[in-house]
Coordinates of C-alpha atoms in Angstrom, one line a residue:
K173 CA -45.8 -47.1 -10.0
C174 CA -46.2 -44.1 -9.3
R175 CA -44.9 -41.6 -12.3
T176 CA -45.2 -38.4 -10.2
G177 CA -42.3 -36.7 -9.1
P178 CA -39.6 -36.5 -6.8
L179 CA -41.1 -36.9 -3.2
D180 CA -40.0 -36.4 0.4
I181 CA -42.7 -38.2 2.3
V182 CA -42.1 -38.8 6.5
F183 CA -44.9 -41.6 7.7
V184 CA -46.4 -40.2 11.0
I185 CA -47.3 -43.8 12.4
D186 CA -48.9 -44.0 15.9
S187 CA -47.8 -46.4 18.5
S188 CA -49.8 -46.3 21.6
R189 CA -51.0 -48.9 24.0
S190 CA -54.0 -48.9 22.2
V191 CA -52.6 -50.5 18.9
R192 CA -52.5 -53.7 19.9
P193 CA -49.6 -56.1 18.4
F194 CA -51.4 -57.9 14.7
E195 CA -52.6 -54.0 14.0
F196 CA -49.8 -52.4 14.4
E197 CA -48.9 -55.5 12.0
T198 CA -51.3 -54.5 9.4
M199 CA -49.5 -51.1 9.7
R200 CA -46.4 -51.9 8.7
R201 CA -47.7 -53.8 6.0
F202 CA -49.6 -50.3 4.6
M203 CA -46.3 -48.3 4.6
M204 CA -43.9 -50.8 2.9
D205 CA -47.4 -50.9 0.5
I206 CA -47.3 -47.6 0.0
I207 CA -43.2 -47.9 -1.0
G208 CA -43.2 -50.5 -3.0
N209 CA -44.9 -48.8 -5.7
L210 CA -42.7 -45.1 -5.0
D211 CA -39.9 -44.6 -7.5
V212 CA -37.2 -44.3 -4.1
G213 CA -33.7 -43.1 -5.0
P214 CA -31.7 -39.6 -3.7
N215 CA -33.0 -38.3 -6.5
A216 CA -36.0 -39.9 -6.7
T217 CA -38.1 -40.5 -3.9
R218 CA -36.9 -40.1 -0.2
V219 CA -39.2 -41.7 2.6
G220 CA -38.6 -41.2 6.3
V221 CA -40.9 -43.0 9.0
I222 CA -41.1 -41.6 12.7
Q223 CA -44.1 -43.4 15.6
Y224 CA -45.1 -41.3 18.5
S225 CA -46.8 -42.1 21.3
S226 CA -46.1 -40.0 24.3
Q227 CA -43.0 -39.7 22.9
V228 CA -41.2 -39.7 19.7
Q229 CA -38.6 -42.2 18.0
N230 CA -37.5 -41.2 14.6
I231 CA -37.2 -44.9 13.1
F232 CA -35.1 -43.6 10.0
S233 CA -34.9 -39.8 8.3
L234 CA -35.5 -38.4 4.7
K235 CA -31.4 -39.1 4.4
T236 CA -30.8 -43.0 5.5
F237 CA -31.9 -45.4 3.1
F238 CA -32.3 -44.8 -0.9
T239 CA -33.7 -48.7 -1.5
R240 CA -36.9 -50.5 -0.4
A241 CA -35.0 -53.3 1.1
D242 CA -33.4 -50.9 3.3
M243 CA -36.4 -49.6 4.3
E244 CA -38.5 -52.8 4.7
R245 CA -35.8 -54.5 6.9
A246 CA -36.2 -50.7 9.2
I247 CA -39.5 -50.7 9.2
N248 CA -39.4 -54.3 10.7
S249 CA -37.7 -53.9 13.1
I250 CA -39.7 -51.0 14.5
I251 CA -40.6 -51.4 18.3
P252 CA -44.2 -50.1 19.4
L253 CA -43.8 -47.4 21.9
A254 CA -47.3 -48.5 24.0
Q255 CA -47.5 -44.9 25.6
G256 CA -49.7 -42.1 25.2
T257 CA -50.6 -40.6 22.1
M258 CA -49.2 -36.9 21.9
T259 CA -50.2 -36.5 17.9
G260 CA -49.5 -33.3 18.3
L261 CA -45.8 -33.5 19.7
A262 CA -45.4 -35.5 16.2
I263 CA -45.9 -33.3 13.9
Q264 CA -44.2 -30.5 15.8
Y265 CA -40.9 -32.9 15.6
A266 CA -42.1 -33.4 11.9
M267 CA -41.7 -29.8 11.2
N268 CA -39.0 -28.8 13.1
V269 CA -36.5 -31.8 12.7
A270 CA -38.4 -34.9 9.9
F271 CA -38.4 -32.6 7.4
T272 CA -35.0 -29.6 7.9
T273 CA -32.4 -30.3 5.1
Q274 CA -30.4 -31.3 7.3
E275 CA -32.6 -34.9 7.8
G276 CA -32.2 -35.5 4.1
A277 CA -35.0 -33.1 3.2
R278 CA -34.3 -31.0 -0.6
P279 CA -34.3 -27.1 -0.3
L280 CA -37.7 -25.2 -1.1
H281 CA -36.5 -23.7 -3.9
K282 CA -36.2 -27.3 -6.1
R283 CA -40.0 -27.1 -5.4
I284 CA -40.0 -30.8 -4.2
P285 CA -43.3 -31.7 -2.4
R286 CA -43.0 -32.5 1.2
I287 CA -45.7 -35.2 3.2
A288 CA -46.6 -35.9 6.1
I289 CA -48.9 -39.0 6.6
I290 CA -50.6 -39.3 10.2
V291 CA -51.7 -42.6 11.0
T292 CA -53.4 -43.0 14.1
D293 CA -56.1 -45.0 16.1
G294 CA -57.2 -42.8 18.9
R295 CA -58.0 -39.0 20.0
P296 CA -54.9 -36.9 20.5
Q297 CA -54.0 -36.0 23.7
D298 CA -52.3 -32.9 23.2
R299 CA -53.5 -30.1 20.9
V300 CA -53.1 -30.7 17.3
T301 CA -54.6 -27.9 15.5
E302 CA -52.4 -25.2 15.7
V303 CA -49.2 -27.0 15.2
A304 CA -50.6 -28.1 12.3
T305 CA -51.5 -24.8 11.1
Q306 CA -47.7 -24.0 11.3
A307 CA -47.0 -27.4 9.4
R308 CA -48.8 -26.4 6.9
N309 CA -47.9 -23.1 6.2
A310 CA -44.2 -24.1 6.2
G311 CA -45.6 -26.1 3.1
I312 CA -45.6 -29.8 4.4
E313 CA -48.6 -31.6 2.4
I314 CA -50.8 -33.6 5.5
Y315 CA -52.7 -36.8 5.2
A316 CA -54.9 -37.6 8.3
V317 CA -55.6 -41.6 8.2
G318 CA -57.7 -42.4 10.9
I319 CA -58.4 -46.2 12.2
Q320 CA -61.6 -47.8 14.1
R321 CA -61.5 -44.9 16.9
A322 CA -60.0 -42.3 15.2
D323 CA -62.1 -38.4 15.7
M324 CA -62.8 -37.7 12.6
N325 CA -62.6 -33.8 14.1
S326 CA -59.0 -34.0 14.9
L327 CA -58.4 -35.5 11.5
R328 CA -59.7 -32.7 9.8
A329 CA -57.9 -30.3 11.8
M330 CA -54.5 -32.3 11.0
A331 CA -55.0 -32.3 7.1
S332 CA -54.2 -29.8 4.5
P333 CA -57.1 -28.9 2.2
P334 CA -59.3 -30.2 0.1
L335 CA -60.5 -32.0 3.1
E336 CA -62.0 -34.7 0.8
E337 CA -58.7 -35.7 -0.8
H338 CA -56.8 -35.5 2.3
V339 CA -58.4 -37.4 5.1
F340 CA -59.4 -40.6 5.3
L341 CA -61.5 -43.2 8.0
V342 CA -61.0 -46.6 7.9
E343 CA -63.0 -48.4 10.4
S344 CA -60.5 -51.4 10.9
F345 CA -57.0 -52.8 10.8
E346 CA -57.7 -55.1 8.8
L347 CA -59.5 -53.3 6.7
I348 CA -56.0 -50.9 6.1
Q349 CA -54.4 -53.0 3.8
Q350 CA -56.6 -52.7 1.0
F351 CA -56.6 -49.3 1.6
A352 CA -54.1 -48.5 1.0
K353 CA -54.2 -49.0 -3.4
Q354 CA -56.9 -46.0 -2.6
F355 CA -54.2 -43.7 -0.9
Q356 CA -52.0 -44.8 -3.1
D357 CA -54.1 -43.4 -6.3
K358 CA -55.1 -40.2 -4.3
L359 CA -51.1 -39.5 -3.8
C360 CA -49.8 -40.4 -7.0
G361 CA -52.8 -39.1 -8.7
V362 CA -52.4 -39.1 -12.8
D363 CA -49.4 -37.9 -14.3
M364 CA -50.2 -34.3 -15.5
C365 CA -46.9 -33.8 -17.5
V366 CA -49.1 -36.4 -19.8
E367 CA -52.7 -36.0 -19.1
R368 CA -52.6 -32.4 -20.1
E369 CA -50.5 -29.8 -22.2
H370 CA -48.2 -28.5 -20.1
G371 CA -46.3 -25.8 -22.4
C372 CA -42.7 -27.0 -20.8
Q373 CA -40.0 -25.4 -23.2
H374 CA -37.2 -28.2 -22.0
S375 CA -38.7 -30.5 -18.9
C376 CA -42.1 -31.1 -17.5
V377 CA -41.8 -32.9 -13.9
S378 CA -45.7 -33.9 -12.2
T379 CA -46.5 -33.7 -8.9
P380 CA -49.7 -35.0 -7.0
G381 CA -52.7 -33.1 -8.5
S382 CA -50.2 -31.3 -11.0
F383 CA -46.9 -30.2 -12.5
Y384 CA -44.2 -27.8 -12.8
C385 CA -41.2 -27.3 -15.6
E386 CA -37.7 -27.3 -15.5
C387 CA -34.9 -26.0 -17.7
N388 CA -31.6 -27.7 -18.8
P389 CA -28.5 -27.0 -17.2
G390 CA -27.1 -23.5 -18.3
Y391 CA -31.0 -22.6 -18.4
R392 CA -32.9 -20.7 -15.7
L393 CA -36.7 -20.9 -16.6
N394 CA -38.5 -17.3 -17.3
V395 CA -41.4 -15.8 -15.2
D396 CA -43.7 -17.1 -18.0
G397 CA -42.7 -20.7 -16.1
K398 CA -42.9 -22.1 -19.0
T399 CA -39.8 -20.7 -20.8
C400 CA -36.3 -21.0 -20.6
S401 CA -33.2 -18.2 -21.5
P402 CA -29.4 -19.1 -21.1
I403 CA -27.8 -17.7 -17.9
D404 CA -25.6 -15.1 -18.2
A405 CA -22.4 -16.2 -15.6
C406 CA -21.0 -13.2 -16.6
A407 CA -23.3 -11.3 -15.8
D408 CA -23.1 -10.9 -12.1
G409 CA -19.3 -9.5 -12.8
R410 CA -17.9 -12.2 -10.6
H411 CA -15.8 -14.2 -12.8
G412 CA -12.7 -12.6 -12.4
C413 CA -11.9 -12.0 -16.5
Q414 CA -9.8 -9.4 -16.5
H415 CA -10.4 -8.3 -20.8
H416 CA -13.7 -10.7 -21.7
C417 CA -16.5 -12.8 -20.3
V418 CA -18.3 -14.7 -22.6
S419 CA -20.8 -16.8 -21.0
V420 CA -21.0 -21.1 -22.4
Q421 CA -24.6 -22.3 -21.0
G422 CA -24.4 -21.7 -17.8
S423 CA -21.0 -21.0 -17.7
Y424 CA -18.1 -18.9 -19.3
S425 CA -15.1 -18.8 -20.6
C426 CA -12.3 -15.8 -20.6
R427 CA -10.6 -14.0 -23.4
C428 CA -8.4 -11.3 -23.6
R429 CA -7.8 -8.2 -26.3
P430 CA -5.6 -8.7 -29.2
G431 CA -2.4 -8.9 -28.8
Y432 CA -2.6 -10.3 -25.0
Y433 CA -3.2 -14.3 -24.3
L434 CA -4.4 -15.5 -21.6
S435 CA -3.1 -16.6 -18.7
H436 CA -2.6 -19.7 -16.3
N437 CA -5.4 -18.8 -14.4
K438 CA -7.8 -19.5 -17.5
R439 CA -8.7 -15.3 -16.4
S440 CA -5.3 -12.5 -16.6
C441 CA -4.8 -11.5 -19.9
T442 CA -0.3 -10.7 -20.5
M443 CA 0.5 -8.4 -23.4
I444 CA 2.7 -10.5 -25.8
D445 CA 6.4 -9.5 -26.2
Y446 CA 6.9 -8.5 -29.5
C447 CA 10.3 -6.8 -29.3
S448 CA 11.0 -10.8 -27.3
F449 CA 10.7 -12.1 -31.3
G450 CA 14.2 -11.2 -31.7
N451 CA 13.2 -9.1 -35.5
H452 CA 12.8 -5.0 -33.8
S453 CA 15.9 -4.1 -35.9
C454 CA 16.0 -1.0 -33.3
Q455 CA 19.1 1.0 -32.1
H456 CA 18.2 1.4 -28.8
E457 CA 15.2 0.4 -27.4
C458 CA 11.9 -1.4 -28.2
V459 CA 8.7 -1.3 -26.4
S460 CA 6.0 -3.6 -27.1
I461 CA 3.1 -2.5 -27.4
P462 CA -0.5 -4.7 -28.2
N463 CA -0.4 -5.5 -31.3
G464 CA 3.1 -4.3 -32.8
H465 CA 6.5 -2.2 -30.9
Y466 CA 7.9 0.8 -31.2
C467 CA 11.8 2.0 -31.1
R468 CA 13.2 4.2 -27.8
C469 CA 15.6 6.0 -28.0
H470 CA 18.5 6.4 -24.5
S471 CA 18.1 10.1 -22.9
G472 CA 19.6 12.8 -25.5
F473 CA 18.7 11.2 -28.4
T474 CA 16.0 11.1 -31.0
L475 CA 14.8 9.3 -33.5
Q476 CA 15.1 9.2 -36.7
P477 CA 12.7 9.0 -40.0
D478 CA 13.4 5.0 -40.4
S479 CA 11.6 4.5 -36.8
K480 CA 14.3 2.4 -36.2
S481 CA 18.5 4.5 -35.2
C482 CA 18.8 7.3 -33.0
R483 CA 21.3 10.5 -33.4
A484 CA 22.3 12.8 -30.2
T485 CA 19.8 15.8 -29.7
D486 CA 20.9 19.1 -28.2
L487 CA 19.8 18.7 -24.6
C488 CA 20.5 21.8 -23.4
N489 CA 17.4 22.9 -24.8
G490 CA 15.9 19.4 -24.2
V491 CA 15.9 19.5 -20.4
D492 CA 15.9 21.8 -17.5
H493 CA 19.7 21.8 -17.7
G494 CA 19.7 24.3 -14.2
C495 CA 23.0 25.6 -14.8
E496 CA 24.1 29.2 -13.5
F497 CA 26.1 30.0 -16.5
K498 CA 26.0 28.2 -19.4
C499 CA 25.4 24.3 -20.5
V500 CA 26.9 22.6 -22.1
S501 CA 25.5 19.5 -24.5
T502 CA 27.5 16.5 -25.6
E503 CA 27.0 13.4 -27.2
G504 CA 23.7 12.1 -25.6
S505 CA 24.0 14.2 -22.0
Y506 CA 24.9 17.9 -20.9
H507 CA 27.3 19.3 -18.7
C508 CA 27.3 23.6 -16.6
V509 CA 30.5 25.1 -16.9
C510 CA 31.2 28.8 -14.8
P511 CA 32.9 31.7 -16.2
E512 CA 36.5 32.1 -16.0
G513 CA 37.2 32.5 -12.3
Q514 CA 34.6 30.4 -10.6
Q515 CA 34.1 27.2 -9.7
L516 CA 31.3 24.5 -10.9
Q517 CA 30.5 23.4 -6.8
A518 CA 29.3 20.0 -6.2
D519 CA 26.5 20.2 -6.9
G520 CA 27.7 20.5 -10.5
K521 CA 25.1 23.3 -11.3
T522 CA 25.8 26.5 -9.9
C523 CA 29.1 28.6 -9.8
S524 CA 31.6 29.3 -6.5
K525 CA 31.7 32.8 -5.6
C526 CA 35.7 35.0 -6.3
G527 CA 36.7 31.5 -6.9
A528 CA 36.0 30.4 -3.2
G529 CA 36.0 26.4 -2.6
H530 CA 34.2 25.2 0.4
V531 CA 35.0 23.6 3.7
D532 CA 34.2 21.3 6.6
L533 CA 34.3 23.7 9.4
V534 CA 34.2 23.3 12.9
M535 CA 34.4 25.5 15.4
V536 CA 35.6 24.9 19.4
I537 CA 34.3 27.2 21.9
D538 CA 35.0 27.5 26.2
G539 CA 31.6 27.0 28.3
S540 CA 34.2 26.9 31.0
K541 CA 32.9 29.0 34.3
S542 CA 35.3 32.1 33.3
V543 CA 33.3 32.8 30.3
R544 CA 30.8 34.1 32.6
P545 CA 27.1 33.9 31.3
Q546 CA 26.4 37.2 29.4
N547 CA 29.8 36.8 27.6
F548 CA 29.3 33.7 26.4
E549 CA 26.1 35.1 24.3
L550 CA 28.0 37.1 22.7
V551 CA 30.7 33.7 21.8
K552 CA 27.7 32.7 20.0
Q553 CA 27.0 35.8 18.6
F554 CA 30.8 35.7 17.6
V555 CA 29.8 32.1 15.8
N556 CA 26.9 33.4 14.1
R557 CA 28.7 36.6 12.5
I558 CA 31.4 33.4 11.4
V559 CA 28.3 31.7 9.7
D560 CA 27.0 34.4 8.4
L561 CA 30.1 34.6 5.7
L562 CA 29.9 31.0 4.7
E563 CA 28.1 29.4 1.9
V564 CA 26.0 26.6 3.8
S565 CA 24.1 23.7 2.3
P566 CA 25.2 19.6 2.0
H567 CA 26.7 20.2 -1.0
G568 CA 28.8 23.5 0.3
T569 CA 30.1 24.8 3.4
R570 CA 28.8 22.7 6.7
V571 CA 29.1 23.8 9.7
G572 CA 29.0 21.4 13.4
L573 CA 29.5 23.0 16.8
V574 CA 31.5 21.4 19.9
Q575 CA 31.8 23.4 22.9
Y576 CA 33.7 22.0 26.3
S577 CA 34.4 23.1 29.9
S578 CA 35.7 20.1 31.9
R579 CA 34.3 17.6 29.4
V580 CA 33.6 17.6 26.0
R581 CA 29.7 18.2 24.5
T582 CA 29.2 18.2 20.6
E583 CA 26.6 20.5 20.2
F584 CA 25.5 19.7 16.4
P585 CA 27.7 17.8 14.4
L586 CA 28.7 18.4 10.3
N587 CA 25.5 16.8 8.9
K588 CA 23.1 18.0 11.3
Y589 CA 21.7 21.3 9.5
H590 CA 22.1 22.7 5.4
S591 CA 21.4 26.0 6.0
A592 CA 22.5 28.8 7.7
D593 CA 19.4 29.5 9.5
E594 CA 19.3 26.2 10.9
I595 CA 22.8 26.9 12.3
K596 CA 22.1 30.2 13.5
K597 CA 18.7 29.2 15.2
A598 CA 20.8 26.0 16.8
V599 CA 23.7 29.0 18.0
M600 CA 21.4 30.6 20.0
D601 CA 20.1 27.5 21.6
V602 CA 23.5 26.1 23.1
E603 CA 23.3 26.3 26.8
Y604 CA 26.2 27.5 28.9
M605 CA 28.2 24.5 30.8
E606 CA 30.0 26.4 32.8
K607 CA 33.3 24.1 35.2
G608 CA 37.0 24.0 34.2
T609 CA 38.9 23.9 30.8
M610 CA 39.5 21.1 29.3
T611 CA 41.1 21.9 25.9
G612 CA 42.8 19.4 25.2
L613 CA 40.4 17.0 25.4
A614 CA 38.5 19.0 23.4
L615 CA 41.2 19.0 21.0
K616 CA 41.2 14.8 20.6
H617 CA 37.0 15.5 20.9
M618 CA 37.3 17.2 17.6
V619 CA 40.3 15.5 15.4
E620 CA 38.4 12.1 16.6
H621 CA 35.0 12.3 16.5
S622 CA 34.2 16.0 14.7
F623 CA 36.0 15.4 11.6
S624 CA 34.7 11.7 11.2
E625 CA 32.9 10.7 8.0
L626 CA 30.3 9.2 10.8
E627 CA 28.9 13.1 11.7
G628 CA 29.3 14.2 8.8
A629 CA 32.9 15.1 7.4
R630 CA 33.4 14.4 3.9
P631 CA 36.3 11.7 2.9
L632 CA 39.7 13.1 2.2
S633 CA 39.6 12.3 -1.2
H634 CA 37.1 15.1 -2.1
N635 CA 39.4 17.4 -1.2
I636 CA 37.3 19.3 1.1
P637 CA 39.3 21.3 3.2
R638 CA 38.6 20.8 6.8
I639 CA 39.2 23.7 8.9
G640 CA 39.1 24.0 13.1
L641 CA 38.3 26.6 15.2
V642 CA 39.1 27.1 18.4
F643 CA 38.2 29.7 21.1
T644 CA 38.9 29.5 23.9
D645 CA 39.4 33.1 27.0
G646 CA 41.7 30.8 29.9
R647 CA 44.5 29.0 30.5
S648 CA 43.8 24.8 29.7
Q649 CA 43.7 22.5 33.0
D650 CA 45.0 19.8 31.0
D651 CA 48.1 19.5 27.4
I652 CA 47.0 20.8 25.1
S653 CA 50.4 20.4 22.1
E654 CA 49.7 16.8 21.5
W655 CA 46.4 16.5 19.9
A656 CA 47.0 20.2 18.8
R657 CA 49.3 18.8 17.1
R658 CA 47.4 15.5 16.2
A659 CA 45.0 17.8 14.0
K660 CA 47.5 19.4 12.0
E661 CA 48.8 16.3 11.0
S662 CA 45.3 14.9 10.4
G663 CA 45.3 17.6 7.5
I664 CA 43.5 20.0 9.5
V665 CA 43.6 24.0 8.9
M666 CA 43.5 25.5 12.5
F667 CA 42.4 29.0 13.5
A668 CA 43.0 30.1 17.8
V669 CA 40.8 32.8 18.6
G670 CA 42.2 33.6 22.7
V671 CA 40.2 36.5 24.9
G672 CA 41.4 37.9 27.6
K673 CA 42.8 35.7 29.8
A674 CA 44.2 33.3 26.9
V675 CA 47.7 32.5 27.1
E676 CA 49.3 33.2 23.8
E677 CA 51.5 30.2 23.4
E678 CA 48.9 27.8 23.8
L679 CA 47.0 29.9 20.7
R680 CA 50.2 29.9 19.0
A681 CA 50.3 26.3 19.4
I682 CA 47.1 25.5 18.5
A683 CA 47.2 28.0 15.2
S684 CA 48.5 26.4 11.5
E685 CA 51.5 28.0 9.7
P686 CA 52.2 30.2 9.0
V687 CA 50.9 31.1 13.1
E688 CA 50.3 34.6 12.6
Q689 CA 47.9 34.7 10.0
H690 CA 45.7 31.4 12.1
F691 CA 45.4 32.8 15.3
S692 CA 43.9 36.3 16.8
Y693 CA 43.2 38.5 20.3
S694 CA 41.2 40.3 22.0
A695 CA 41.4 42.2 25.2
D696 CA 37.7 41.2 25.9
F697 CA 34.6 40.0 25.1
T698 CA 33.0 43.5 24.0
T699 CA 35.4 44.1 21.2
M700 CA 35.8 40.8 19.7
T701 CA 33.5 40.4 16.9
H702 CA 36.2 42.6 15.2
L703 CA 38.2 39.2 14.8
V704 CA 35.6 37.9 12.3
E705 CA 36.9 40.2 9.8
N706 CA 40.5 38.2 10.1
F707 CA 39.6 35.0 8.8
S708 CA 38.6 34.5 5.3
L709 CA 37.1 30.9 5.4
N710 CA 35.7 29.9 1.9
I711 CA 36.9 33.5 0.9
C712 CA 39.1 34.0 -2.5
P713 CA 42.0 31.8 -1.3
E714 CA 43.2 32.3 -4.8
E715 CA 43.2 36.6 -4.0
G716 CA 43.5 36.1 -0.5
K717 CA 47.2 35.5 -0.4
G718 CA 49.8 37.6 0.6
E719 CA 49.4 41.0 2.7
T720 CA 46.1 41.3 1.5
E721 CA 43.1 41.5 4.5
I722 CA 40.3 40.2 2.6
R723 CA 37.3 41.0 5.1
S724 CA 33.7 39.4 3.5
P725 CA 33.5 37.7 -0.2
C726 CA 31.4 41.2 -0.9
E727 CA 34.8 42.8 -0.7
C728 CA 36.0 40.4 -2.4
E729 CA 34.2 40.6 -5.4
A730 CA 34.4 44.5 -5.4
L731 CA 38.0 44.2 -4.9
V732 CA 38.3 41.8 -8.0
Q733 CA 36.1 44.5 -9.6
F734 CA 37.1 47.2 -8.7
Q735 CA 40.7 45.7 -10.0
T736 CA 39.2 45.0 -14.1
N737 CA 37.9 48.3 -13.8
T738 CA 40.7 50.7 -13.6
V739 CA 42.6 48.4 -15.6
A740 CA 40.0 49.0 -18.2
I741 CA 40.3 53.1 -16.7
L742 CA 43.5 52.9 -17.3
Q743 CA 44.1 51.8 -20.9
S744 CA 41.9 53.4 -21.9
L745 CA 43.4 56.4 -20.3
T746 CA 47.0 55.6 -22.6
E747 CA 45.2 55.5 -25.3
K748 CA 43.5 58.9 -24.9
N749 CA 46.9 60.2 -24.3
I750 CA 48.6 58.2 -26.8
L751 CA 46.5 59.9 -29.3
W752 CA 46.9 63.3 -27.7
A753 CA 50.7 63.1 -27.7
R754 CA 50.6 62.9 -31.4
S755 CA 48.1 65.3 -32.1
L756 CA 50.4 67.7 -30.2
A757 CA 53.5 66.5 -32.0
Q758 CA 51.5 67.6 -35.2
M759 CA 50.3 70.7 -34.2
T760 CA 53.8 71.5 -33.2
A761 CA 55.4 70.7 -36.6
R762 CA 53.2 72.9 -37.8
L763 CA 53.8 75.8 -35.6
E764 CA 57.9 75.2 -36.2
D765 CA 56.7 75.3 -40.3
L766 CA 55.3 78.5 -39.7
E767 CA 57.3 80.1 -37.9
K768 CA 60.1 79.3 -40.5
Q769 CA 57.7 80.7 -43.1
I770 CA 57.2 84.2 -41.3
A771 CA 61.7 84.7 -40.8
N772 CA 61.9 83.8 -44.5
K773 CA 59.7 86.6 -45.8
K774 CA 61.2 88.7 -43.2

């Protein structure tokens, strides 16, 4: 047997018309004799056969058969083509097809020799020199075997160097079987791994006339071509291990840092939940960390020296509480308080001025044709003067605006804007509607839509006052009584403002009780701005009761301060008067004593 390492061998057989039938039979036996002495198999030597004349025919490829019996049956079934002698075409086919990995050739990096054995009896009818050079450059070792009439120059042009080892000329077909033994010795040669001191650390693989070293699985061959090093499967970074990668004989395994365990995917790591063991004794919360756990207290509590129990802390000194006046700590929490006479706002931090509450205010303005464009601008200024009095914010006072004429239009709902500046800009952008005066329709729209929670009115349960301010300059073209009554019955405090031809009877029907405090009238638009002073919306409701006229938050605050200062001054004066009276009485008594003493002396 040929004891060299695995080979990829392709027989390229000339079956042109010059090869007679009995001569072709000797070529069959030549191939089978050589195959019979090879160690064939998928991991040993692979064999393929092609025949050619004017065309090329693949008998079987390198991947077709892996036993000698199958190969011999295929060789015996070959029918010669009996045409021309296109040897160059056959070499081209061997290079481009027969020796490809798709046809069963092993990849070049495995260093398995690729050998083409060309057997021909005549001169090629095409060029072979150039294509043979290409085949040799592609890594194919070519043996050229000529019989009888073969052209020696063509054989030498096809074969690989050294030519004396790759070119053979046999005088007749009868002698080819005798030549097969000689050729086999050339092909197989000696086992170089046995005959030489190869120096391979792991394995030596013999090839015709040479050898190479291979490493065991899990190792790679070093640059010296002899020694082997373990393959670091972790080095390429594609292992996917979350923590550590450990190389093991060409493979790898993942490991986790202390305090973690390897997950089911054998790559990611999960921290051990030490708190789940149930022995932490933490009063509030247990927090797992690698290699252990620690106790944590709820917000407003401090961990005690035993590292387990918790005690409440003064949150007012430890957090940015944002209280406008004063922060009061409670166990585990805190709350804000305001000075006496002021109320805590909905944000839970700020205090109202002068004890004022917040409101949901919807202003309904007349945009009918009788108002005229220049006067409508004054109406918008009137609205913005009222906005200036309010503390507008999402948690404070909310403002909505409705304009009406023959129809009704919501200019912006209660939840649209959150600052006075935004509202004032939106008011100035409102466009004049013109046409009729449907005040009743506007009241209906206000009740059904403007004070709905959908448009930003806060729920009645919040006790936020709902105030409707209706502005009109003339008689309504529809009935107002029904929806004016419904507005007040639904809890809306109604104010009515009339200008010019406004009807007092209608204004009084709109206004809430007491009527005198909830409606105002001005003869013309140019003088109506003073009406703002008559409305104490969101302005000191306690101090504003009775006959006192309150004009602005600042005036209210000043009035309260004035009253406080006045009382203090009067008390001071009273105390001084009492002392002065006592001193005067003492002085009078002494004068009377002196008078008596003088009278007695006389």
